[in-house]
Amino acid sequence: MNLHIAAEIAKTHLLAKKKQTMVAMLGVTFGIAMFITMISFMQGVNQFLEDSALDASPHVRMYNEVNTQRPGLIDEVNPGGFNVVYHQKPKDELSRLKNGITIAERIEKEAGVLGVSPQLSTQVFFNNGPIQISGTVAGVDMERENRLYNLSSRLKSGSLRTLQSNPDGLIMGATLARKLNVRVGDKVSVTTPLGTNRILRVVGTFSFGIGTVDNIKSYANLSTVQEMLQKDPGYITDIHIKMVDPLQAIPFGKRLHAIFGYHTEDWATANQAILAGENIRNVMTFVVSFTLLVVAGFGIYNIMNMTVMNKIKDIAILKATGFDGKDIVAIFLLQAVFIGLSGGILGLLIGFGLSYLLSIMPFDAGDVLSLKTFPVIFAAKYYIMGLLFGVTTTILAGFFPSRKASRVDPVSILRG
Amino acid sequence: METVLNAARLNKYFYDPEKFQVLKDVTFAVKKGEFLSIIGKSGCGKSTLLYLLSTMDTEYEGTIEMAGTSLTGRSQDYLSHFRNEHLGFVFQFHFLLPEFSALQNVMLPGLKLGRYSEKEVEERAMEKLRLIGMADFARKPASKLSGGQQQRVAIARAMINDPTIIMGDEPTGNLDRANTENVFHIFKELAGMGQTIIAVTHDPDFAAGCDRVIEMSDGMIIRQ
Ligand SMILES: Nc1ncnc2c1ncn2[C@@H]1O[C@H](COP(=O)(O)OP(=O)(O)OP(=O)(O)O)[C@@H](O)[C@H]1O
Ligand SMILES: [Mg+2]
């Protein structure tokens, strides 16, 4: 087989029918461009949502699940009997983690743990004149919490240090602060579920870029919140844990549950909706791109089949003058590969252009997401994947017509 | 003179629509430098015989030996290579690659053989074109040549690898008087230089000018 001659003949064939070549090429171009744009955008969305969710949530959260539904005492004593208890109240059970601080210290020593933050979280009302806005206050050890969530980089105003030195300090979500119309230095009155009131001073505002956090959450010192709830200094309700490798969180959470008996929730469970959305977007991307490529593949298959039909005399001549089956396959497969490669590369360029346009297109997500433009990921691997897809499709589509060409019986053609 | 082709007891059947014997015990030999023509009534099996000799049709009984090698039962790839090196064809309907220039058409089998560099192949191709008076049309696309011109280019192509045998199936069948004579003279000249030529023809004048004539009837050689 002599590739040089095969390439020369392939080139002549392609140039002899420029329009057909272009049509076949554009099919691939369109498929690849779509694939690149879709995957860059979808993965960008995935990444963005995952990042924001992961940033603002612990990898593992340990808490005490307070069960509000319990079997009546009488059912236990007299099972199966005709027992009627109307509107049974839940037990006065504390949602505290017993020895929470000690547990947190123990977990901190485990391998693969990036940070642990024990905290006491409670629902509160923020009073703004006659208006009450509900939210939460998390009592934290700010140094530890900062290690987990990198709060210092998310501060919009004020400082974390002030909180540590000021027992009445409060750091609020930026949107919440705006709703309350308070700034750093302003006082806000906070009502706990127990009905107690306390005046705290805003020492900072933060923004995670996630509506559900920035709208509701605020931080205070652990001891302050314990005082507000009239609890002892060992009282905590949650332990937040960040791992070095997020994937390790799932088995680690299960292990903690087994050791300490408290409920643990990993980020994957907590963010199931996001992960499910991610899967759906991935499937969609591949289904759409695959369909486009299959359509392009059929286009090439048709065009190559037509070419083989049109060139059947040429094939017979080439065979009669000594070209063997492999040469013939090479001649036609090279045409398909050329169509695939050039169409594919053009597709990559157009795909890049479209993704770029998308990535600079202004996108206003309001307060819910901290997005200014569409999230797009530019990764070389998508481009390599796209080109591989394109070339594989064309080779597959070109192979069968080429094989058919190589099996042409020259005698039946040359006989005339 | 050495023998360049030996065909022994060739039998060929067609099975479509029913079993039918086209060639019956065809045996003959060709010597080097011979200008041989095969004649016979239409349908007597001349083309069929030529395609057996060309190695393109491999479904037959008997043996074919060319240039000292037995060709019966060889693989397709071997036969392709053999054709490339040892055989040149001129067909009735000239059959050039229409998108290539006359020169490229002549060069292709030479490039495939790879015995000479591309440059040398080009020079040789020009030389062959000159020999048949087509040098002026070398750069013209084959599709833009007249029938007679195409036929002459096909002859040049058949000669490019200095084949053992040039075969033609009615190589002048499509040509007018003048061109037929022209092609005949080229063949005659080549034979004079030691080129072996086998041509199937209907033209009695053409046959009359050959060194030897094989006449067939009903798949058998009736006179040589
Ligand atoms: N593919 C085929 N299948 C069946 N029969 C065939 C086939 N090709 C040729 N024949 C038959 O074989 C016989 C010989 O055909 P061939 O083409 O060799 O004749 P020929 O001598 O070249 O005739 P002509 O001078 O008309 O070209 C004919 O009767 C023809 O009908
Ligand atoms: Mg015939």
XYZ file of C-alpha atoms and ligand atoms in Angstrom:
672
model
C 0.000 0.000 0.000
C 1.302 3.399 -0.898
C -0.343 6.102 1.201
C 1.121 8.911 -0.802
C -0.624 7.918 -4.034
C -3.811 7.046 -2.150
C -3.776 10.515 -0.576
C -3.179 12.104 -3.970
C -6.132 10.279 -5.498
C -8.310 11.018 -2.443
C -7.457 14.701 -2.747
C -8.370 14.762 -6.422
C -11.687 13.071 -5.701
C -12.490 15.540 -2.916
C -11.604 18.568 -5.012
C -13.630 17.254 -7.915
C -16.817 17.506 -5.848
C -16.252 20.471 -3.584
C -19.915 21.023 -2.818
C -20.501 17.488 -1.588
C -17.314 17.636 0.440
C -18.472 20.880 2.043
C -21.893 19.507 2.912
C -20.401 16.419 4.521
C -17.880 18.575 6.379
C -20.493 21.007 7.674
C -22.485 18.123 9.113
C -19.535 17.182 11.274
C -18.775 20.832 12.003
C -22.275 21.429 13.276
C -22.249 18.305 15.448
C -18.890 19.067 17.032
C -19.610 22.766 17.544
C -22.847 21.867 19.307
C -21.076 19.276 21.404
C -18.365 21.702 22.494
C -20.793 24.491 23.288
C -23.170 22.262 25.171
C -20.602 20.395 27.179
C -18.664 23.561 28.066
C -21.826 25.278 29.227
C -23.434 22.317 30.982
C -20.245 21.423 32.781
C -19.840 25.083 33.680
C -23.289 25.067 35.244
C -22.539 21.814 37.030
C -19.262 23.090 38.338
C -20.757 26.377 39.435
C -23.672 24.810 41.279
C -21.489 22.152 42.849
C -18.896 24.665 43.926
C -21.367 27.045 45.453
C -23.236 24.248 47.195
C -20.066 22.603 48.407
C -18.515 25.871 49.494
C -21.403 26.770 51.691
C -22.182 23.353 53.080
C -20.132 20.982 55.234
C -18.834 17.754 53.764
C -20.285 15.974 56.759
C -22.729 17.385 59.275
C -23.283 15.571 62.543
C -26.412 16.369 64.511
C -28.905 14.846 66.871
C -32.111 14.095 65.110
C -34.959 14.844 67.435
C -37.807 12.518 66.717
C -41.176 14.185 67.046
C -43.059 10.968 66.460
C -42.811 8.443 69.229
C -44.910 5.440 70.174
C -47.183 6.106 73.129
C -46.182 4.605 76.425
C -49.470 2.776 76.655
C -48.807 1.114 73.259
C -45.600 -0.291 74.671
C -47.263 -1.598 77.820
C -50.385 -2.902 76.119
C -49.438 -3.661 72.523
C -52.271 -4.422 70.158
C -54.880 -3.208 72.632
C -57.474 -0.549 71.988
C -55.368 2.392 73.065
C -56.469 5.907 72.297
C -54.230 8.847 73.075
C -55.200 12.128 71.472
C -52.563 14.472 70.170
C -49.548 13.161 71.974
C -46.811 15.782 72.449
C -43.178 14.968 71.604
C -40.779 14.292 74.450
C -38.850 17.260 75.753
C -35.654 16.052 74.245
C -32.701 18.308 73.641
C -31.167 18.340 70.186
C -27.769 18.705 71.811
C -24.776 16.564 71.008
C -23.592 15.219 74.336
C -19.883 15.819 74.792
C -20.014 17.591 71.451
C -16.832 19.568 72.026
C -14.878 16.418 72.923
C -16.268 14.579 69.895
C -15.260 17.509 67.677
C -11.740 17.392 69.054
C -11.517 13.669 68.437
C -12.750 14.000 64.850
C -10.260 16.766 64.259
C -7.444 14.288 64.874
C -8.680 11.825 62.221
C -6.701 11.508 59.012
C -8.106 13.309 55.954
C -10.025 15.868 57.980
C -9.453 19.441 56.917
C -11.348 21.109 59.713
C -14.099 20.643 62.260
C -16.414 23.310 63.594
C -18.753 22.594 66.505
C -21.666 24.981 66.544
C -24.978 25.868 68.016
C -27.507 26.920 65.480
C -30.911 28.413 66.242
C -33.859 30.045 64.554
C -34.301 33.694 65.465
C -36.277 36.760 64.563
C -34.390 39.907 63.649
C -36.423 42.932 64.627
C -36.356 45.875 62.327
C -38.691 48.356 63.967
C -42.139 46.826 63.844
C -41.093 44.230 61.279
C -39.680 40.837 62.148
C -37.556 38.900 59.734
C -36.764 35.279 60.469
C -33.295 33.894 60.115
C -30.741 31.782 61.851
C -27.829 32.498 64.110
C -24.975 30.056 64.266
C -22.815 30.258 67.330
C -19.350 29.277 66.183
C -15.715 29.348 67.066
C -14.919 31.800 64.288
C -11.370 30.609 63.795
C -12.511 27.058 63.112
C -15.520 28.099 61.040
C -13.244 30.265 58.941
C -10.980 27.305 58.225
C -14.000 25.398 56.892
C -15.718 28.023 54.808
C -13.008 30.556 54.175
C -15.307 33.254 55.504
C -12.651 35.939 55.445
C -12.660 35.837 51.638
C -16.436 36.106 51.552
C -16.705 39.158 53.773
C -18.335 42.108 52.103
C -17.653 44.499 54.979
C -16.290 44.470 58.526
C -13.841 41.887 59.842
C -13.833 38.483 61.465
C -11.437 39.555 64.192
C -13.900 42.060 65.611
C -16.314 39.220 66.227
C -13.769 37.345 68.322
C -13.098 40.384 70.503
C -16.712 41.514 70.744
C -19.054 39.095 72.588
C -22.084 40.952 71.188
C -20.836 40.883 67.638
C -22.864 39.505 64.739
C -21.829 38.800 61.153
C -24.759 38.696 58.755
C -25.539 37.569 55.251
C -25.320 40.560 52.953
C -28.859 40.216 51.630
C -30.250 39.828 55.125
C -28.413 42.978 56.239
C -29.845 44.839 53.295
C -33.354 43.700 54.149
C -32.863 44.856 57.726
C -31.265 48.034 56.477
C -28.268 47.663 58.779
C -24.560 48.225 58.216
C -21.417 47.482 60.157
C -21.680 49.252 63.509
C -25.493 49.188 63.626
C -27.346 47.392 66.379
C -29.993 44.781 65.777
C -32.422 43.222 68.192
C -32.646 39.419 68.053
C -35.483 37.326 69.491
C -34.813 33.657 70.257
C -37.422 30.881 70.168
C -37.429 31.081 73.977
C -38.723 34.600 73.701
C -35.599 36.229 75.070
C -34.303 39.342 73.403
C -30.759 40.455 72.894
C -29.204 43.427 71.188
C -26.253 42.476 68.983
C -23.973 44.725 66.973
C -23.303 44.015 63.284
C -19.518 43.738 62.833
C -19.506 42.335 59.325
C -21.492 41.084 56.338
C -20.706 38.161 54.085
C -21.945 36.711 50.815
C -21.661 33.145 49.546
C -23.559 34.004 46.417
C -26.301 31.576 47.371
C -29.670 33.076 48.139
C -30.660 30.543 50.752
C -27.560 31.357 52.788
C -27.085 35.092 52.262
C -30.773 35.693 52.987
C -30.987 33.936 56.318
C -27.736 33.179 57.972
C -25.701 35.059 60.519
C -22.793 34.191 62.788
C -22.178 35.018 66.416
C -19.803 33.718 69.064
C -20.650 30.269 70.374
C -20.772 31.483 73.988
C -23.101 34.352 73.060
C -25.625 32.029 71.444
C -25.366 29.626 74.374
C -26.190 32.532 76.700
C -29.071 33.652 74.499
C -30.551 30.161 74.661
C -29.721 29.851 78.353
C -27.594 26.768 77.848
C -24.392 25.604 79.475
C -21.044 26.249 77.751
C -20.797 22.655 76.483
C -24.071 22.839 74.580
C -23.748 22.402 70.816
C -26.164 21.037 68.214
C -24.062 20.541 65.096
C -20.578 19.528 64.140
C -19.535 20.588 60.624
C -16.662 18.691 59.066
C -14.669 19.432 55.905
C -12.487 16.766 54.367
C -9.398 17.148 52.223
C -11.083 14.976 49.581
C -14.865 15.546 49.368
C -15.383 12.012 48.075
C -13.998 10.632 51.321
C -16.833 12.342 53.170
C -19.374 9.674 52.322
C -17.616 6.674 53.967
C -16.270 8.933 56.707
C -19.767 10.108 57.622
C -20.959 6.518 57.884
C -18.040 5.678 60.124
C -18.725 8.626 62.425
C -22.337 7.540 62.672
C -21.194 4.071 63.678
C -18.764 5.389 66.287
C -20.782 8.164 67.911
C -24.318 7.095 67.163
C -25.413 10.564 66.046
C -26.983 11.251 62.731
C -24.507 12.208 60.001
C -25.328 13.703 56.642
C -22.786 14.003 53.834
C -22.782 16.684 51.157
C -23.934 14.280 48.450
C -27.101 13.450 50.392
C -27.651 17.046 51.371
C -27.261 18.236 47.784
C -29.041 15.409 46.015
C -31.074 17.784 43.910
C -27.935 19.415 42.563
C -26.257 16.092 41.809
C -29.400 14.753 40.135
C -29.560 17.901 38.017
C -25.940 17.349 37.131
C -26.647 13.828 35.902
C -29.576 15.001 33.850
C -27.479 17.733 32.228
C -24.693 15.252 31.457
C -27.093 12.782 29.872
C -28.724 15.566 27.880
C -25.396 16.847 26.601
C -24.329 13.435 25.440
C -27.663 12.471 23.924
C -27.920 15.682 21.915
C -24.281 15.621 20.785
C -24.426 11.936 19.982
C -27.581 12.401 17.924
C -26.013 15.239 15.968
C -22.900 13.183 15.309
C -24.909 10.153 14.231
C -26.824 12.342 11.806
C -23.541 13.748 10.518
C -22.235 10.177 10.280
C -25.164 9.106 8.132
C -24.579 12.133 5.940
C -20.991 11.085 5.397
C -22.030 7.483 4.854
C -24.442 8.563 2.135
C -22.004 10.868 0.439
C -19.225 8.282 0.541
C -21.559 5.640 -0.846
C -22.481 7.970 -3.664
C -18.826 8.705 -4.326
C -18.026 5.010 -4.496
C -20.904 4.499 -6.916
C -19.769 7.389 -9.102
C -16.181 6.225 -9.034
C -16.845 2.586 -9.715
C -15.137 2.774 -13.128
C -12.117 4.443 -11.558
C -11.973 1.696 -8.959
C -12.048 -0.953 -11.657
C -9.276 0.812 -13.580
C -7.129 1.189 -10.491
C -7.576 -2.469 -9.671
C -6.829 -3.514 -13.248
C -3.609 -1.524 -13.207
C -2.399 -3.096 -9.996
C -3.881 -1.249 -7.029
C -4.985 -3.743 -4.400
C -7.915 -3.755 -1.985
C -5.973 -1.922 0.726
C -5.113 0.923 -1.645
C -8.760 1.321 -2.552
C -9.833 1.308 1.114
C -7.147 3.896 1.850
C -8.298 6.149 -1.007
C -11.868 6.329 0.257
C -11.164 6.174 3.957
C -8.735 9.075 3.600
C -11.527 11.107 2.062
C -13.748 10.326 5.040
C -10.955 11.115 7.490
C -10.257 14.389 5.736
C -13.927 15.321 5.923
C -14.011 14.320 9.582
C -10.817 16.109 10.559
C -11.424 19.357 8.727
C -15.090 19.416 9.676
C -14.130 18.538 13.237
C -11.470 21.219 13.572
C -13.793 23.819 12.122
C -16.398 22.578 14.608
C -13.957 23.010 17.493
C -13.243 26.579 16.434
C -16.916 27.428 16.094
C -17.635 25.626 19.366
C -14.962 27.661 21.081
C -16.349 30.851 19.596
C -19.880 30.056 20.740
C -18.711 29.090 24.236
C -16.717 32.291 24.436
C -19.723 34.378 23.402
C -21.788 32.589 26.022
C -19.166 33.170 28.690
C -19.230 36.934 28.159
C -22.983 37.186 27.765
C -24.416 39.087 30.754
C -26.695 36.947 32.864
C -28.609 38.430 35.760
C -29.502 35.793 38.329
C -30.584 38.366 40.898
C -29.701 37.734 44.510
C -30.108 33.986 44.195
C -26.802 33.233 42.466
C -23.642 35.271 42.313
C -23.459 35.151 38.538
C -22.709 37.970 36.133
C -22.321 35.914 32.950
C -23.150 32.348 31.970
C -20.825 29.851 33.610
C -18.684 28.159 30.943
C -15.727 25.853 31.402
C -12.921 25.887 28.849
C -11.148 22.554 29.155
C -8.841 20.979 26.594
C -10.301 17.562 27.287
C -13.695 18.516 25.826
C -11.993 19.612 22.628
C -9.960 16.414 22.414
C -13.122 14.428 23.101
C -15.019 16.348 20.427
C -12.352 15.747 17.817
C -12.117 12.071 18.740
C -15.894 11.737 18.453
C -15.900 13.456 15.084
C -13.052 11.435 13.637
C -14.420 8.145 14.966
C -17.834 8.858 13.498
C -16.407 9.692 10.091
C -14.082 6.703 10.054
C -16.994 4.424 10.927
C -19.202 6.122 8.361
C -16.448 5.975 5.732
C -15.339 2.441 6.447
C -18.302 0.545 5.019
C -18.441 2.402 1.691
C -14.644 2.044 1.411
C -14.834 -1.674 2.013
C -17.560 -1.910 -0.583
C -15.270 -0.070 -2.994
C -12.419 -2.470 -2.331
C -14.694 -5.399 -3.186
C -15.686 -4.085 -6.592
C -15.136 -6.774 -9.213
C -13.227 -5.019 -12.006
C -14.127 -7.597 -14.644
C -17.848 -6.908 -14.437
C -17.214 -3.170 -14.843
C -14.549 -3.297 -17.563
C -16.485 -5.754 -19.701
C -18.705 -2.744 -20.433
C 12.384 -17.279 -28.269
C 11.321 -17.675 -24.669
C 7.703 -18.323 -23.775
C 6.100 -15.560 -21.701
C 2.616 -16.977 -21.390
C 1.391 -20.512 -21.017
C -2.311 -21.273 -20.712
C -3.164 -24.930 -20.242
C -6.586 -26.616 -20.450
C -8.579 -23.570 -19.397
C -12.224 -24.298 -18.635
C -14.654 -21.637 -17.498
C -18.281 -21.894 -16.568
C -20.965 -19.327 -15.949
C -23.747 -20.388 -13.601
C -26.140 -17.549 -14.162
C -28.867 -18.112 -15.360
C -27.862 -21.742 -15.881
C -24.621 -23.677 -15.987
C -22.919 -22.874 -19.230
C -19.366 -23.644 -20.359
C -17.803 -20.572 -21.956
C -14.260 -21.861 -22.416
C -13.468 -25.436 -23.338
C -9.965 -26.779 -22.867
C -8.251 -23.694 -24.164
C -4.511 -24.288 -24.429
C -1.964 -22.029 -26.047
C 1.391 -20.334 -25.518
C 2.735 -16.926 -26.432
C 6.359 -16.117 -27.129
C 8.168 -12.982 -26.209
C 7.754 -10.179 -28.730
C 4.785 -11.795 -30.406
C 1.896 -9.614 -31.620
C -1.086 -11.922 -31.230
C -4.696 -11.306 -32.005
C -7.731 -13.300 -30.934
C -10.732 -13.286 -33.238
C -14.059 -15.059 -33.380
C -17.790 -14.577 -33.520
C -19.501 -12.435 -30.951
C -20.170 -14.390 -27.766
C -17.564 -17.079 -28.435
C -15.637 -16.266 -25.242
C -12.801 -13.964 -26.341
C -13.278 -11.367 -23.622
C -13.772 -14.067 -21.033
C -10.467 -15.646 -22.029
C -8.680 -12.296 -21.915
C -9.948 -11.558 -18.406
C -8.672 -14.942 -17.244
C -5.278 -14.095 -18.701
C -5.437 -10.658 -17.091
C -5.574 -12.380 -13.646
C -8.654 -10.326 -12.737
C -10.994 -13.290 -13.129
C -9.772 -16.130 -10.936
C -12.680 -18.552 -11.186
C -11.541 -21.075 -13.773
C -10.090 -24.550 -14.199
C -6.677 -25.105 -15.707
C -3.415 -23.256 -15.232
C -1.981 -19.937 -16.338
C 1.706 -19.236 -16.214
C 3.233 -15.888 -17.055
C 6.816 -14.632 -16.988
C 7.843 -17.922 -15.421
C 5.383 -17.733 -12.498
C 2.276 -19.790 -12.013
C -0.681 -17.484 -11.387
C -3.325 -20.058 -10.635
C -4.569 -20.016 -7.047
C -2.642 -16.884 -5.982
C -4.026 -14.340 -3.524
C -5.704 -11.157 -4.771
C -2.910 -9.009 -3.369
C -0.269 -11.065 -5.146
C -2.189 -10.813 -8.401
C -2.634 -7.039 -8.010
C 1.079 -6.662 -7.649
C 1.704 -8.979 -10.574
C -0.651 -7.000 -12.815
C 1.049 -3.800 -11.783
C 4.461 -5.085 -12.735
C 3.845 -7.411 -15.664
C 0.603 -6.444 -17.396
C -0.653 -3.443 -19.271
C -4.268 -3.077 -20.364
C -6.020 -1.219 -23.099
C -9.780 -1.515 -22.939
C -12.401 -0.945 -25.541
C -13.820 2.101 -23.787
C -10.432 3.632 -23.002
C -11.163 4.039 -19.255
C -8.956 6.804 -17.967
C -9.470 8.472 -14.583
C -11.406 11.538 -15.765
C -10.253 13.972 -13.051
C -6.577 13.360 -13.643
C -4.446 14.762 -16.415
C -3.229 12.511 -19.212
C 0.231 12.540 -17.651
C -1.071 11.595 -14.199
C -3.085 8.759 -15.675
C 0.033 7.356 -17.261
C 2.081 7.877 -14.106
C -0.255 6.213 -11.598
C 0.671 2.536 -12.207
C 4.329 3.601 -12.220
C 3.992 5.364 -8.884
C 2.198 2.346 -7.492
C 5.024 0.049 -8.577
C 7.538 2.382 -6.952
C 10.473 1.109 -8.974
C 11.439 4.642 -9.956
C 11.241 7.948 -8.097
C 8.293 10.215 -8.804
C 10.456 12.407 -10.989
C 11.742 9.493 -13.022
C 8.224 8.130 -13.413
C 7.173 11.501 -14.763
C 9.997 11.542 -17.283
C 9.214 8.022 -18.387
C 5.518 8.875 -18.693
C 6.358 11.877 -20.895
C 8.525 9.642 -23.007
C 5.683 7.159 -23.517
C 3.286 9.988 -24.358
C 5.758 11.304 -26.903
C 6.022 7.840 -28.424
C 2.288 7.799 -29.164
C 2.146 11.458 -30.137
C 0.277 12.702 -27.090
C 3.013 14.762 -25.419
C 1.239 18.031 -26.225
C -1.817 16.937 -24.276
C 0.012 15.728 -21.187
C -1.455 18.359 -18.827
C -4.986 18.166 -20.150
C -7.582 16.458 -17.945
C -8.477 13.060 -19.364
C -12.147 14.016 -19.504
C -11.320 16.770 -21.992
C -9.625 14.460 -24.505
C -11.259 12.945 -27.568
C -11.954 9.207 -27.716
C -8.958 8.478 -29.919
C -6.688 10.611 -27.751
C -7.872 8.830 -24.633
C -7.214 5.486 -26.288
C -3.641 6.510 -27.050
C -3.120 7.729 -23.478
C -4.391 4.343 -22.284
C -1.748 2.682 -24.445
C 0.930 4.896 -22.907
C -0.343 3.917 -19.479
C -0.188 0.230 -20.415
C 3.487 0.694 -21.277
C 4.630 2.680 -18.234
C 6.027 -0.250 -16.239
C 7.579 -2.001 -19.285
C 5.148 -4.889 -18.834
C 5.741 -8.445 -19.934
C 2.497 -8.379 -21.919
C 0.137 -5.666 -23.111
C -3.427 -6.891 -23.407
C -6.260 -5.197 -25.224
C -9.952 -6.057 -25.438
C -10.966 -4.534 -28.753
C -8.566 -1.667 -28.234
C -9.683 -0.116 -31.493
C -13.360 -1.004 -31.223
C -14.405 2.570 -30.576
C -12.124 4.266 -33.036
C -12.491 5.497 -36.572
C -10.435 4.178 -39.477
C -7.589 6.655 -39.066
C -7.220 6.151 -35.333
C -7.467 2.386 -35.668
C -4.568 2.470 -38.087
C -2.689 4.764 -35.773
C -3.110 2.421 -32.794
C -2.249 -0.559 -34.955
C 0.981 1.086 -36.035
C 1.895 1.882 -32.465
C 1.338 -1.747 -31.490
C 3.253 -2.974 -34.492
C 6.142 -0.694 -33.611
C 6.147 -1.828 -29.980
C 6.104 -5.462 -31.051
C 9.036 -4.684 -33.266
C 10.894 -3.525 -30.144
C 10.182 -6.834 -28.421
C 6.933 -6.028 -26.646
C 4.470 -8.917 -26.386
C 0.906 -7.886 -27.287
C -2.357 -9.822 -27.122
C -5.378 -8.095 -28.625
C -8.957 -9.256 -29.007
C -10.385 -7.773 -32.179
C -13.257 -7.880 -34.655
C -11.327 -6.036 -37.293
C -10.079 -8.437 -40.016
C -7.531 -5.895 -41.269
C -6.149 -5.467 -37.779
C -5.867 -9.241 -37.360
C -4.325 -9.671 -40.750
C -1.423 -7.460 -39.791
C -0.554 -9.503 -36.667
C 2.209 -12.054 -36.238
C -0.295 -14.708 -35.278
C -4.070 -15.040 -35.078
C -6.039 -17.307 -32.771
C -9.560 -17.960 -33.928
C -12.176 -19.078 -31.452
C -15.609 -20.525 -31.772
C -17.947 -21.615 -29.007
C -15.248 -21.416 -26.354
C -12.707 -23.447 -28.303
C -9.655 -22.526 -30.301
C -10.371 -23.644 -33.828
C -7.321 -22.253 -35.583
C -3.981 -20.768 -34.684
N -21.140 -12.650 -16.284
C -21.659 -13.548 -17.155
N -22.587 -14.412 -16.730
C -23.127 -15.320 -17.591
N -22.765 -15.449 -18.856
C -21.827 -14.603 -19.329
C -21.230 -13.614 -18.489
N -20.326 -12.928 -19.216
C -20.378 -13.471 -20.461
N -21.263 -14.465 -20.532
C -21.535 -15.279 -21.683
O -20.349 -15.928 -22.070
C -20.199 -15.959 -23.455
C -18.862 -15.361 -23.858
O -18.863 -13.980 -23.585
P -17.653 -13.028 -23.993
O -17.922 -11.691 -23.428
O -16.397 -13.696 -23.632
O -17.850 -13.008 -25.569
P -16.927 -12.302 -26.644
O -16.346 -13.359 -27.462
O -16.023 -11.332 -25.996
O -18.033 -11.546 -27.495
P -17.944 -10.081 -28.156
O -17.156 -10.262 -29.377
O -19.362 -9.753 -28.440
O -17.311 -9.174 -27.155
C -21.406 -15.227 -24.018
O -22.339 -16.187 -24.462
C -21.957 -14.472 -22.870
O -23.340 -14.370 -22.958
Mg -15.888 -9.156 -25.843
